[in-house]
CSV table of N, CA and C in Angstrom, one decimal:
chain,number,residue,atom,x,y,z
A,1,UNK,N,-59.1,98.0,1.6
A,1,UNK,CA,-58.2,98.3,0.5
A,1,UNK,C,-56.9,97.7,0.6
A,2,UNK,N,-56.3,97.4,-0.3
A,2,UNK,CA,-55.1,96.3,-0.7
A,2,UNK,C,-54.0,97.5,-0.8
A,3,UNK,N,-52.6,97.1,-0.4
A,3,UNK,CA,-51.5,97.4,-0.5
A,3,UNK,C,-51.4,98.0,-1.9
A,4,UNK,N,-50.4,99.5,-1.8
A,4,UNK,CA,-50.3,100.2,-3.6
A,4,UNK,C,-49.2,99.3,-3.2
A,5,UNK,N,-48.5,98.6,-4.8
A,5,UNK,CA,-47.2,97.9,-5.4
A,5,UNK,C,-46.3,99.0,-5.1
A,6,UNK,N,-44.6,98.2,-5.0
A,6,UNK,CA,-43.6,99.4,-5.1
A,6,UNK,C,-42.9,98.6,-5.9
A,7,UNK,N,-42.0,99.8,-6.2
A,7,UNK,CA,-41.0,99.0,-7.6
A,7,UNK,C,-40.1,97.9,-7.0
A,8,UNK,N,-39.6,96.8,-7.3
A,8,UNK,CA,-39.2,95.7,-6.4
A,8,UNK,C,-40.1,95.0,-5.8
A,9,UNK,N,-41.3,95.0,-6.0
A,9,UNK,CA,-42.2,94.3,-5.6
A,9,UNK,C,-42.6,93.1,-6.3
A,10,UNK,N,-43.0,91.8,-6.4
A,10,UNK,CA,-43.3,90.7,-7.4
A,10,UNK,C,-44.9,91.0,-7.8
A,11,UNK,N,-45.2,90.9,-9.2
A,11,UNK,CA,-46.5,91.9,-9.4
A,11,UNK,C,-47.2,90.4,-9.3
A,12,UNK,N,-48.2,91.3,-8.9
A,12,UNK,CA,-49.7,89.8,-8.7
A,12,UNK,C,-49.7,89.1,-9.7
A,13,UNK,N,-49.6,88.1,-9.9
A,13,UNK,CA,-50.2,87.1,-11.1
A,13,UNK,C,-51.6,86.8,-11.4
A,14,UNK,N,-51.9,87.0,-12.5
A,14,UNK,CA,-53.5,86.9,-13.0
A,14,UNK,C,-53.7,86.3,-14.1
A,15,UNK,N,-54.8,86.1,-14.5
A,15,UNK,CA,-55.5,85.0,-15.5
A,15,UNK,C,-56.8,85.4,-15.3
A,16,UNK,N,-57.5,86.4,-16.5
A,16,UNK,CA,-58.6,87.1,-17.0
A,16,UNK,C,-59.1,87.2,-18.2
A,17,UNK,N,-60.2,86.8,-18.4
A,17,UNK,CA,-60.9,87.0,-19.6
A,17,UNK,C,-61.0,87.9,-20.5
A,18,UNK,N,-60.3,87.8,-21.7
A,18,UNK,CA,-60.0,89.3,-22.8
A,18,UNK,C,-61.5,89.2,-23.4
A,19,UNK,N,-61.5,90.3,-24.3
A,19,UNK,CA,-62.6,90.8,-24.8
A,19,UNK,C,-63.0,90.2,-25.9
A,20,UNK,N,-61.9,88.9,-26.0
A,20,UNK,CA,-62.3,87.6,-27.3
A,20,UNK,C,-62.8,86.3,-26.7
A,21,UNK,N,-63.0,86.7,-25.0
A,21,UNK,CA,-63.1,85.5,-24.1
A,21,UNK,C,-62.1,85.2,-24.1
A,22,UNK,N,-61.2,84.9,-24.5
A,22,UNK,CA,-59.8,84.1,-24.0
A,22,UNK,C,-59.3,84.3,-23.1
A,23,UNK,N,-59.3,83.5,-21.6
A,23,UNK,CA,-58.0,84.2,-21.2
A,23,UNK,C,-56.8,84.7,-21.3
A,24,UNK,N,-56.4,85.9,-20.8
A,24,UNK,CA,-55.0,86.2,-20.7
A,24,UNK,C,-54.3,86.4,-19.5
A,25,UNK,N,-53.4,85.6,-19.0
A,25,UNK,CA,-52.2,85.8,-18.7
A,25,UNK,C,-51.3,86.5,-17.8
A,26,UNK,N,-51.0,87.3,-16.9
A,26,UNK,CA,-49.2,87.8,-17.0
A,26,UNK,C,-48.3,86.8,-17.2
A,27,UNK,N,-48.7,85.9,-16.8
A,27,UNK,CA,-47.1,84.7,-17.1
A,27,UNK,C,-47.3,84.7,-18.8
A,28,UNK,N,-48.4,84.9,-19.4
A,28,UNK,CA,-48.1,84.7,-20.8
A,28,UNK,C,-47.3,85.6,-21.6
A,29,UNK,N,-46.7,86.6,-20.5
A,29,UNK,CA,-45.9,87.9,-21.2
A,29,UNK,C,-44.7,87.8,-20.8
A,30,UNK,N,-44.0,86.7,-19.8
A,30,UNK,CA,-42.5,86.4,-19.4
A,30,UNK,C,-41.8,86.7,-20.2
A,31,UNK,N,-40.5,87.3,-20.1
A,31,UNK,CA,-39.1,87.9,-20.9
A,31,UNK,C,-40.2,89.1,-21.5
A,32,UNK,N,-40.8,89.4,-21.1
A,32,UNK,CA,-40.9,91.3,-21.6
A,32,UNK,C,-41.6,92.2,-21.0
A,33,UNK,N,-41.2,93.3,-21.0
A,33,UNK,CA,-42.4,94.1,-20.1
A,33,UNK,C,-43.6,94.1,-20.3
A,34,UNK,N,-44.1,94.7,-19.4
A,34,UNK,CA,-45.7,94.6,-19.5
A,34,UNK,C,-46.4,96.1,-18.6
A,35,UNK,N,-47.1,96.9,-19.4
A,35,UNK,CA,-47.8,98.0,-18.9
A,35,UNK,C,-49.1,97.6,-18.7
A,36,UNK,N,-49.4,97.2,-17.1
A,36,UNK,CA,-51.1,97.0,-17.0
A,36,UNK,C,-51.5,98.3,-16.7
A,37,UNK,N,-52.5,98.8,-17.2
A,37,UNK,CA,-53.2,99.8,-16.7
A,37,UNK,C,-54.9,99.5,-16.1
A,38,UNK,N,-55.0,100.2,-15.5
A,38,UNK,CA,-56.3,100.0,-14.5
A,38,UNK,C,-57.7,101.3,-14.6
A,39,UNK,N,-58.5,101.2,-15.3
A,39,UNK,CA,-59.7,102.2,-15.8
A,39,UNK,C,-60.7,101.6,-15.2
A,40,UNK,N,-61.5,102.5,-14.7
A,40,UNK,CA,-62.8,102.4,-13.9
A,40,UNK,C,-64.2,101.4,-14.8
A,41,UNK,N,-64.5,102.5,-16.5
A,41,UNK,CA,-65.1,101.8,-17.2
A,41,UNK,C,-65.0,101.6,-18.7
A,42,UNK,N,-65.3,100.9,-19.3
A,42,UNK,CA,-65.5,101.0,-20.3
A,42,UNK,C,-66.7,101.4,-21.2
A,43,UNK,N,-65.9,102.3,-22.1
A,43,UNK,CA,-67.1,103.4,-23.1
A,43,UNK,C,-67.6,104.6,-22.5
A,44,UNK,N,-66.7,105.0,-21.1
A,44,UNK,CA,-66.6,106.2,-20.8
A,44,UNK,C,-66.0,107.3,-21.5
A,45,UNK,N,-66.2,108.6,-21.3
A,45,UNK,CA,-64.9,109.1,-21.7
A,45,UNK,C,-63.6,109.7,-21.5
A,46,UNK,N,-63.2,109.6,-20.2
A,46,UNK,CA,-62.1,109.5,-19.7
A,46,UNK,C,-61.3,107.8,-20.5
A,47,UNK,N,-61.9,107.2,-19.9
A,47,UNK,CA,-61.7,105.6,-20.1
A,47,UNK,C,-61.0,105.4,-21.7
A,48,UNK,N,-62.2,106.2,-22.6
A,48,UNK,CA,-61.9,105.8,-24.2
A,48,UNK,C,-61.0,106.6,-24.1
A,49,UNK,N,-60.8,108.1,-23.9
A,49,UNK,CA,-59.7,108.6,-24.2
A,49,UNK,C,-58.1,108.1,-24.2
A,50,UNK,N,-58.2,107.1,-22.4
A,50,UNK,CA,-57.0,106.7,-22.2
A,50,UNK,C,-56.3,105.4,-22.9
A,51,UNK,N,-57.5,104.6,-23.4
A,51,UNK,CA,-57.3,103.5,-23.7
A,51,UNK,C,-57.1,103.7,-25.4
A,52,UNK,N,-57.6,104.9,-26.0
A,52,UNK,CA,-57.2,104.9,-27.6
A,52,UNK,C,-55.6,106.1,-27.4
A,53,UNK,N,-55.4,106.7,-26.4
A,53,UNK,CA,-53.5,107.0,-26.3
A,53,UNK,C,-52.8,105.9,-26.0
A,54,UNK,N,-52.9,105.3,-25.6
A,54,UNK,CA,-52.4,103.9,-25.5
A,54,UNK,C,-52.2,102.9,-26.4
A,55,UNK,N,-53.5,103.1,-27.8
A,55,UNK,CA,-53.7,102.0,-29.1
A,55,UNK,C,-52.3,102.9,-29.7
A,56,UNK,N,-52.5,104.3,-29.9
A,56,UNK,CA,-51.9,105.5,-30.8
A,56,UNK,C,-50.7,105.2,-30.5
A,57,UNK,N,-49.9,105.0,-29.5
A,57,UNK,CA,-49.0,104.8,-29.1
A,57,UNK,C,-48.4,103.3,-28.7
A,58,UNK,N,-49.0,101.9,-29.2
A,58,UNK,CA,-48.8,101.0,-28.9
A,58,UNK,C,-47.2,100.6,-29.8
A,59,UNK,N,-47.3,101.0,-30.9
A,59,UNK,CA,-46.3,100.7,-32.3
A,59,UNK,C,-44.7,100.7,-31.1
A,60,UNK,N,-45.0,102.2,-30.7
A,60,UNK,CA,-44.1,102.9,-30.6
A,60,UNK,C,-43.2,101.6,-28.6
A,61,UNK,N,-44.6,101.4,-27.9
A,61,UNK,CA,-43.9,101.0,-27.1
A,61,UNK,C,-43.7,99.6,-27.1
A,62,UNK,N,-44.8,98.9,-28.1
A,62,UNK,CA,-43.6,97.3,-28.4
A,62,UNK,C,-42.8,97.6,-28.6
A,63,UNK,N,-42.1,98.5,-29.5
A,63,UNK,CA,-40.7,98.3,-29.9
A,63,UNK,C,-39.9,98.8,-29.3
A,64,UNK,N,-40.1,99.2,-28.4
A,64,UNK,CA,-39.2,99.4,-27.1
A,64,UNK,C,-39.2,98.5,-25.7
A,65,UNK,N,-40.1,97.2,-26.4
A,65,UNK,CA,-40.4,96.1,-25.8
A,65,UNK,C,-41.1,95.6,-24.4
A,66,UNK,N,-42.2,96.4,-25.0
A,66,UNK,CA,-43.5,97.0,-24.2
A,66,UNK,C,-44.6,96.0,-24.8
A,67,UNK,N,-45.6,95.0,-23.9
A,67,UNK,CA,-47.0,94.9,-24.0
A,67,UNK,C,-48.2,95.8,-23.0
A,68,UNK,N,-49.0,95.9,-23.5
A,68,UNK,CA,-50.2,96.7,-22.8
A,68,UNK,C,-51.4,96.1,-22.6
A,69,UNK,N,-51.5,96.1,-21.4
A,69,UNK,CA,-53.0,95.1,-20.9
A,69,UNK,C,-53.7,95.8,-20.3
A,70,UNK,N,-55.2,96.4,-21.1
A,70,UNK,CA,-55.7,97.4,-19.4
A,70,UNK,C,-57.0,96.2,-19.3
A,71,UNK,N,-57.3,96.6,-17.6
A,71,UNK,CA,-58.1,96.4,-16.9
A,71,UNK,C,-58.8,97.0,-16.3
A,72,UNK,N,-60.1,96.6,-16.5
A,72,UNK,CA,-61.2,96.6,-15.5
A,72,UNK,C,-62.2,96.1,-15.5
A,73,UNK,N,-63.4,96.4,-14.5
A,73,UNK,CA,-64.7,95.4,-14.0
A,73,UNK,C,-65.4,95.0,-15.0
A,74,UNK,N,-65.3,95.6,-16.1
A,74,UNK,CA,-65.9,95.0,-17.1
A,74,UNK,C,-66.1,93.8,-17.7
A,75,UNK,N,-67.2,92.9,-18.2
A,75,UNK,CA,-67.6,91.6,-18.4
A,75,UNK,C,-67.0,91.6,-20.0
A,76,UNK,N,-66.1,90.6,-20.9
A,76,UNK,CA,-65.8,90.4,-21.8
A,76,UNK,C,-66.5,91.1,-22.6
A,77,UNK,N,-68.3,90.9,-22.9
A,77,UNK,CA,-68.5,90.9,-24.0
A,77,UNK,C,-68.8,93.1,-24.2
A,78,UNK,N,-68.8,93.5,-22.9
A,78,UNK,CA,-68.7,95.2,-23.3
A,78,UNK,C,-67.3,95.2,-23.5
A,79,UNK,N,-65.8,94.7,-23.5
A,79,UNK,CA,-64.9,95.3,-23.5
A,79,UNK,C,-64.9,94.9,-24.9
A,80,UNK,N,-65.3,93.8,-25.6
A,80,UNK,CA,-65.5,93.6,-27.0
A,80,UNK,C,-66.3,94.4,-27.9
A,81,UNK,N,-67.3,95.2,-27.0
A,81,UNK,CA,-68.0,96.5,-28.0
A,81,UNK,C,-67.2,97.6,-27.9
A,82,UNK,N,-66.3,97.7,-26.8
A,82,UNK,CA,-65.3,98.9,-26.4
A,82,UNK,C,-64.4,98.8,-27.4
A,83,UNK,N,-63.8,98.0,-27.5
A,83,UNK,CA,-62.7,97.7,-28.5
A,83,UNK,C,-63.5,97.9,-30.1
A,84,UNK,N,-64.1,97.2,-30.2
A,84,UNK,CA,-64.7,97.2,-31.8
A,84,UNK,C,-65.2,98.6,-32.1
A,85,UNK,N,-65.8,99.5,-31.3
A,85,UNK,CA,-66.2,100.7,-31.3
A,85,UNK,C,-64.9,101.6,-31.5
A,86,UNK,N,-64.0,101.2,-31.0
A,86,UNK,CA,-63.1,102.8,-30.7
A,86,UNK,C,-61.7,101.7,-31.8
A,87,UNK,N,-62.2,101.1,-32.5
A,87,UNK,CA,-60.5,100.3,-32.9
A,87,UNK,C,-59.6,100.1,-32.4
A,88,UNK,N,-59.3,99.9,-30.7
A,88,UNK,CA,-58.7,99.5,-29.3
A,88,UNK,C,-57.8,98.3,-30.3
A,89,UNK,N,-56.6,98.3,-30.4
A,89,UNK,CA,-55.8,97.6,-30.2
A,89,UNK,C,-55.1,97.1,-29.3
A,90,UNK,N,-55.4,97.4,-27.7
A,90,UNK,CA,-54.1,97.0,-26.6
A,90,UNK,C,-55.4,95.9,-25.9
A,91,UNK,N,-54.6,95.2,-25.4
A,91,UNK,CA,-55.7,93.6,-25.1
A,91,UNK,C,-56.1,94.1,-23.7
A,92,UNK,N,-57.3,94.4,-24.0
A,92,UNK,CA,-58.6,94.4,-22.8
A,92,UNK,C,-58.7,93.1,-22.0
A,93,UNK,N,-58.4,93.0,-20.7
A,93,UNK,CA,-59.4,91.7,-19.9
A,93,UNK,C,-60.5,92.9,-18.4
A,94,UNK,N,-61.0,92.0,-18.1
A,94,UNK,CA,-62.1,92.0,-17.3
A,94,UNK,C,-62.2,91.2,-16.1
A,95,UNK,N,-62.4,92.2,-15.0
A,95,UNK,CA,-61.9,91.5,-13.9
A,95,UNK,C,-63.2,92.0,-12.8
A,96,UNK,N,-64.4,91.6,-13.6
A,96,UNK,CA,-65.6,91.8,-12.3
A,96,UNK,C,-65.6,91.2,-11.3
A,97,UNK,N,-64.9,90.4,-10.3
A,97,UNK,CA,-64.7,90.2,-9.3
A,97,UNK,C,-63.9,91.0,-8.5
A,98,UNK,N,-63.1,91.8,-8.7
A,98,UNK,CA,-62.1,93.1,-8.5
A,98,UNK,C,-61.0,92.6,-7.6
A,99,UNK,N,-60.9,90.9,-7.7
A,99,UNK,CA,-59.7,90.6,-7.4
A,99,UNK,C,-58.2,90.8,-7.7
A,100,UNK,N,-58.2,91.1,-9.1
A,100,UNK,CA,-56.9,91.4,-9.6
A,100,UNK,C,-56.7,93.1,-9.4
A,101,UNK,N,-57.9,93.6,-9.5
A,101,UNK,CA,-57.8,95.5,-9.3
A,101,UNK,C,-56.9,95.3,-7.3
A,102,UNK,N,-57.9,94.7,-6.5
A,102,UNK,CA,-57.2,94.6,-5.6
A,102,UNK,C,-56.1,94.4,-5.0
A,103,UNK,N,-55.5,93.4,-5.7
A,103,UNK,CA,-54.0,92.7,-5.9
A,103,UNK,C,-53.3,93.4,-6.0
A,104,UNK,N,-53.7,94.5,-6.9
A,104,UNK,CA,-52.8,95.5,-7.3
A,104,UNK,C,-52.8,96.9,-6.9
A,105,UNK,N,-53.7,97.1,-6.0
A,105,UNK,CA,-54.1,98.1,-4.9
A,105,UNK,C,-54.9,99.0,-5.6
A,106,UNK,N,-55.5,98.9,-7.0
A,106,UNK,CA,-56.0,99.9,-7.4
A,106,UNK,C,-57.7,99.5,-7.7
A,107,UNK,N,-58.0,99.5,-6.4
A,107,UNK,CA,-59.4,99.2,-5.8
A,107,UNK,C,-59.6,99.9,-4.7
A,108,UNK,N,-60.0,100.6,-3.9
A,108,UNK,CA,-60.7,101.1,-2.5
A,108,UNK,C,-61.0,102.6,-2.7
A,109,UNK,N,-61.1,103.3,-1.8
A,109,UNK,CA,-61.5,104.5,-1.7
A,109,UNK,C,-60.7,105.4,-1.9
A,110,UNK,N,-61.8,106.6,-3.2
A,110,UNK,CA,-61.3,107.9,-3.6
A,110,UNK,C,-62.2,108.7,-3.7
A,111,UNK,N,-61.9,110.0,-4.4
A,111,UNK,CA,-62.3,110.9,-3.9
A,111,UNK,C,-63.2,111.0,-5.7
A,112,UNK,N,-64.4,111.1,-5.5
A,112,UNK,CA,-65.4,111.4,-6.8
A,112,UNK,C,-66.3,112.4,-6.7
A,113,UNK,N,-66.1,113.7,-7.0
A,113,UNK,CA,-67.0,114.6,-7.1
A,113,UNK,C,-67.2,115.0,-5.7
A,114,UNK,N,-66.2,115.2,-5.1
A,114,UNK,CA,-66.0,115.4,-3.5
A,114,UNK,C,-66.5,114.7,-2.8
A,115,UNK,N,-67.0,113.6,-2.9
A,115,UNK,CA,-67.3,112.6,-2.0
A,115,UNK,C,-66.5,111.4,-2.2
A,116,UNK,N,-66.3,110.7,-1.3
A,116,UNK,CA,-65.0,109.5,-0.4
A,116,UNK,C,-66.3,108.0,-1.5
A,117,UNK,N,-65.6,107.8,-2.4
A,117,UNK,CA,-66.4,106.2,-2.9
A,117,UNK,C,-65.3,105.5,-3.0
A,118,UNK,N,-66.0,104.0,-3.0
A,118,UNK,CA,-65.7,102.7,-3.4
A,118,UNK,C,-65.6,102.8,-4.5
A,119,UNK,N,-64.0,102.4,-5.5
A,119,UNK,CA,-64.3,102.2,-7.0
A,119,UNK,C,-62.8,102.0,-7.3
A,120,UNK,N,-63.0,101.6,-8.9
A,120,UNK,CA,-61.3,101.8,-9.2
A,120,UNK,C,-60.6,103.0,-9.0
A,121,UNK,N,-59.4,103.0,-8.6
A,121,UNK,CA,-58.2,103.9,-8.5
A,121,UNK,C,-57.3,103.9,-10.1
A,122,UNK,N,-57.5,105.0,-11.1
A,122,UNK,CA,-56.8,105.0,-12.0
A,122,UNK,C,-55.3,104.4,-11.9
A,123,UNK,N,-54.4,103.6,-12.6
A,123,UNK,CA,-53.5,103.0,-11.6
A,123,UNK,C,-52.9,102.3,-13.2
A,124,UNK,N,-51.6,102.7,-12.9
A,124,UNK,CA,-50.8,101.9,-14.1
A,124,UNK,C,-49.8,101.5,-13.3
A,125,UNK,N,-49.1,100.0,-13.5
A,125,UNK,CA,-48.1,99.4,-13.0
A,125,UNK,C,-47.3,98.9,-14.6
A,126,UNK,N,-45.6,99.3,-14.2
A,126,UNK,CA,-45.1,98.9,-15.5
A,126,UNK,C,-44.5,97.5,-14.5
A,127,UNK,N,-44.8,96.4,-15.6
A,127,UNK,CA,-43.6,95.3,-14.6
A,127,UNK,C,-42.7,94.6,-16.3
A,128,UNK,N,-41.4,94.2,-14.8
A,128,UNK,CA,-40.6,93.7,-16.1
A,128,UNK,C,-40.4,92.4,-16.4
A,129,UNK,N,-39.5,92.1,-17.3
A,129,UNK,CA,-39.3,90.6,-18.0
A,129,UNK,C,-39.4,89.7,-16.9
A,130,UNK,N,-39.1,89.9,-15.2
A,130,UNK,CA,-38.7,88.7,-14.4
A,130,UNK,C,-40.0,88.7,-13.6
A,131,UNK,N,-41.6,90.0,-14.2
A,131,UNK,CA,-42.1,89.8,-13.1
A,131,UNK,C,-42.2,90.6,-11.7
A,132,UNK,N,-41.4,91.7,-11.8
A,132,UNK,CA,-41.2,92.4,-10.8
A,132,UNK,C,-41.6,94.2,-11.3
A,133,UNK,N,-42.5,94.7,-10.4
A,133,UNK,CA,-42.7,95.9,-10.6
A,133,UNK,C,-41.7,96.8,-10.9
A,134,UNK,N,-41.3,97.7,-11.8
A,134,UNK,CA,-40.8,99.4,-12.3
A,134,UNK,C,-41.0,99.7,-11.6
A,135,UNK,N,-42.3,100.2,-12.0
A,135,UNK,CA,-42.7,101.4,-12.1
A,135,UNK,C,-44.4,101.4,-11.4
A,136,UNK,N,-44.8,102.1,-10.3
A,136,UNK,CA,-46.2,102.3,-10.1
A,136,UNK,C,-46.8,103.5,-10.1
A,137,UNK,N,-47.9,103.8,-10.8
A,137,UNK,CA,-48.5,105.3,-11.2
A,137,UNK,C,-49.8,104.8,-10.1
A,138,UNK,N,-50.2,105.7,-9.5
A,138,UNK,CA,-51.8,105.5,-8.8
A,138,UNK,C,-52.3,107.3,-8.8
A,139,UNK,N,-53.5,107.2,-9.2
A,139,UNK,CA,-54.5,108.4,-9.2
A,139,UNK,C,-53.7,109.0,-10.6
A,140,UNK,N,-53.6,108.1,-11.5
A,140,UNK,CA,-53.3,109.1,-12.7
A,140,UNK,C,-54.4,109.5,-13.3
A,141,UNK,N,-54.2,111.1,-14.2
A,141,UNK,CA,-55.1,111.4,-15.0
A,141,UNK,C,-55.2,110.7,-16.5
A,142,UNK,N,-56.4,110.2,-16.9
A,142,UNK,CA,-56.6,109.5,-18.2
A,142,UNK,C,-56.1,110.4,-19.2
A,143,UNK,N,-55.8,111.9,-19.2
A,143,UNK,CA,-55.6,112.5,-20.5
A,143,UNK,C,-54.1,112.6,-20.1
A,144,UNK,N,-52.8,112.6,-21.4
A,144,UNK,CA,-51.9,112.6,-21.2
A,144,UNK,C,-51.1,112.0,-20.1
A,145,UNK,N,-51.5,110.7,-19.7
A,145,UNK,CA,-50.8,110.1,-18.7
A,145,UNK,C,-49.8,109.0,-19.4
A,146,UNK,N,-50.4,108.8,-20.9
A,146,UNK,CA,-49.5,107.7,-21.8
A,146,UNK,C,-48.5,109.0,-22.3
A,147,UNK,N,-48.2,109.9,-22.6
A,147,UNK,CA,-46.9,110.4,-22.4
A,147,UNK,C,-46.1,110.4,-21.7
A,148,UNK,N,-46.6,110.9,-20.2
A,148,UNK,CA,-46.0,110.5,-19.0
A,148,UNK,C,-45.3,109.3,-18.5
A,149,UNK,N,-45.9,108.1,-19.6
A,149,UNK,CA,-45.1,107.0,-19.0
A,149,UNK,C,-44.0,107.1,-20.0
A,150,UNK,N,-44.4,107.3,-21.0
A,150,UNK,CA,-43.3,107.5,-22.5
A,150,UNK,C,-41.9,108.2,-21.8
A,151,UNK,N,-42.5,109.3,-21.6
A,151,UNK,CA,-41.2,109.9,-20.8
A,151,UNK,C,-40.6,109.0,-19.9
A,152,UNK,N,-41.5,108.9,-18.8
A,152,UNK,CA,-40.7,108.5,-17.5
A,152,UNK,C,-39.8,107.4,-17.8
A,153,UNK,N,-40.4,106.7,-18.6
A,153,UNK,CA,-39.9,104.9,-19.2
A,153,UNK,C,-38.3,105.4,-20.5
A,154,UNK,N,-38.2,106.3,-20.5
A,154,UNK,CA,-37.4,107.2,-21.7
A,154,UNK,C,-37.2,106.3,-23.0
A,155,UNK,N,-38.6,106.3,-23.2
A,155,UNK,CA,-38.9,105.9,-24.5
A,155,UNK,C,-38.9,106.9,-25.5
């Protein structure tokens, strides 16, 4: 398991396949924040839940000059039924290699139904215009965790 990020820390750089196939970026978000969040799967329900508070609340955090990128192991073309299914507007990429979940420590072992697994670590990192971590959330809960950043961010 990889190092959890601290604030002051330079956030991993990545380049991942969105759910249009395109890659995306973090350098392609320079001069503005960026909230990655990190979900286990896609078309779960935890997962959908957290990723449509996130759509619900997207308006609200560009304009406080906020992008939103979640990740996880998922292959383009399910994040593209995820999205088209639930009207997901925050840009999905896919990182089945679990290099970038790693990068960002929210890869290795937790605790699932009382037993110790291998898997993603719920995990939101806010980073800012230069690149450099806020803010790190690890073992958040998918329900009401997008208010919690709202707050904490005092948006």
């Amino acid at each position: 398991m990889s190092e959890r990020l601290k604030p002051g820390d330079t956030a991993p750089a990545f380049t991942l396949p969105g759910a249009d196939g395109n890659d995306v970026s973090l350098a392609d978000h320079k001069g503005r924040k960026v909230i990655v969040y990190f979900y286990p799967r896609a078309l779960t329900p935890g997962c959908t839940k957290q990723a449509c508070d996130f759509t619900d609340n997207l308006d609200l955090l560009a304009a406080a000059g906020y992008d939103v990128i979640g990740v996880s192991p998922d292959k383009p073309e399910k994040l593209a039924k995820f999205r088209d299914e639930e009207n997901l507007k925050v840009t999905l990429v896919g990182d089945p290699a679990k290099e970038t979940l790693e990068a960002y420590g929210a890869f290795g072992e937790k605790q699932n139904y009382g037993k110790t697994v291998m898997g993603v670590i719920r995990s939101t990192i806010v980073v800012d215009e230069n690149g450099k971590v806020e803010h790190a959330f690890y073992n958040v809960r998918a329900t009401g965790h997008v208010a919690k950043i709202i707050k904490d961010l005092g948006i």
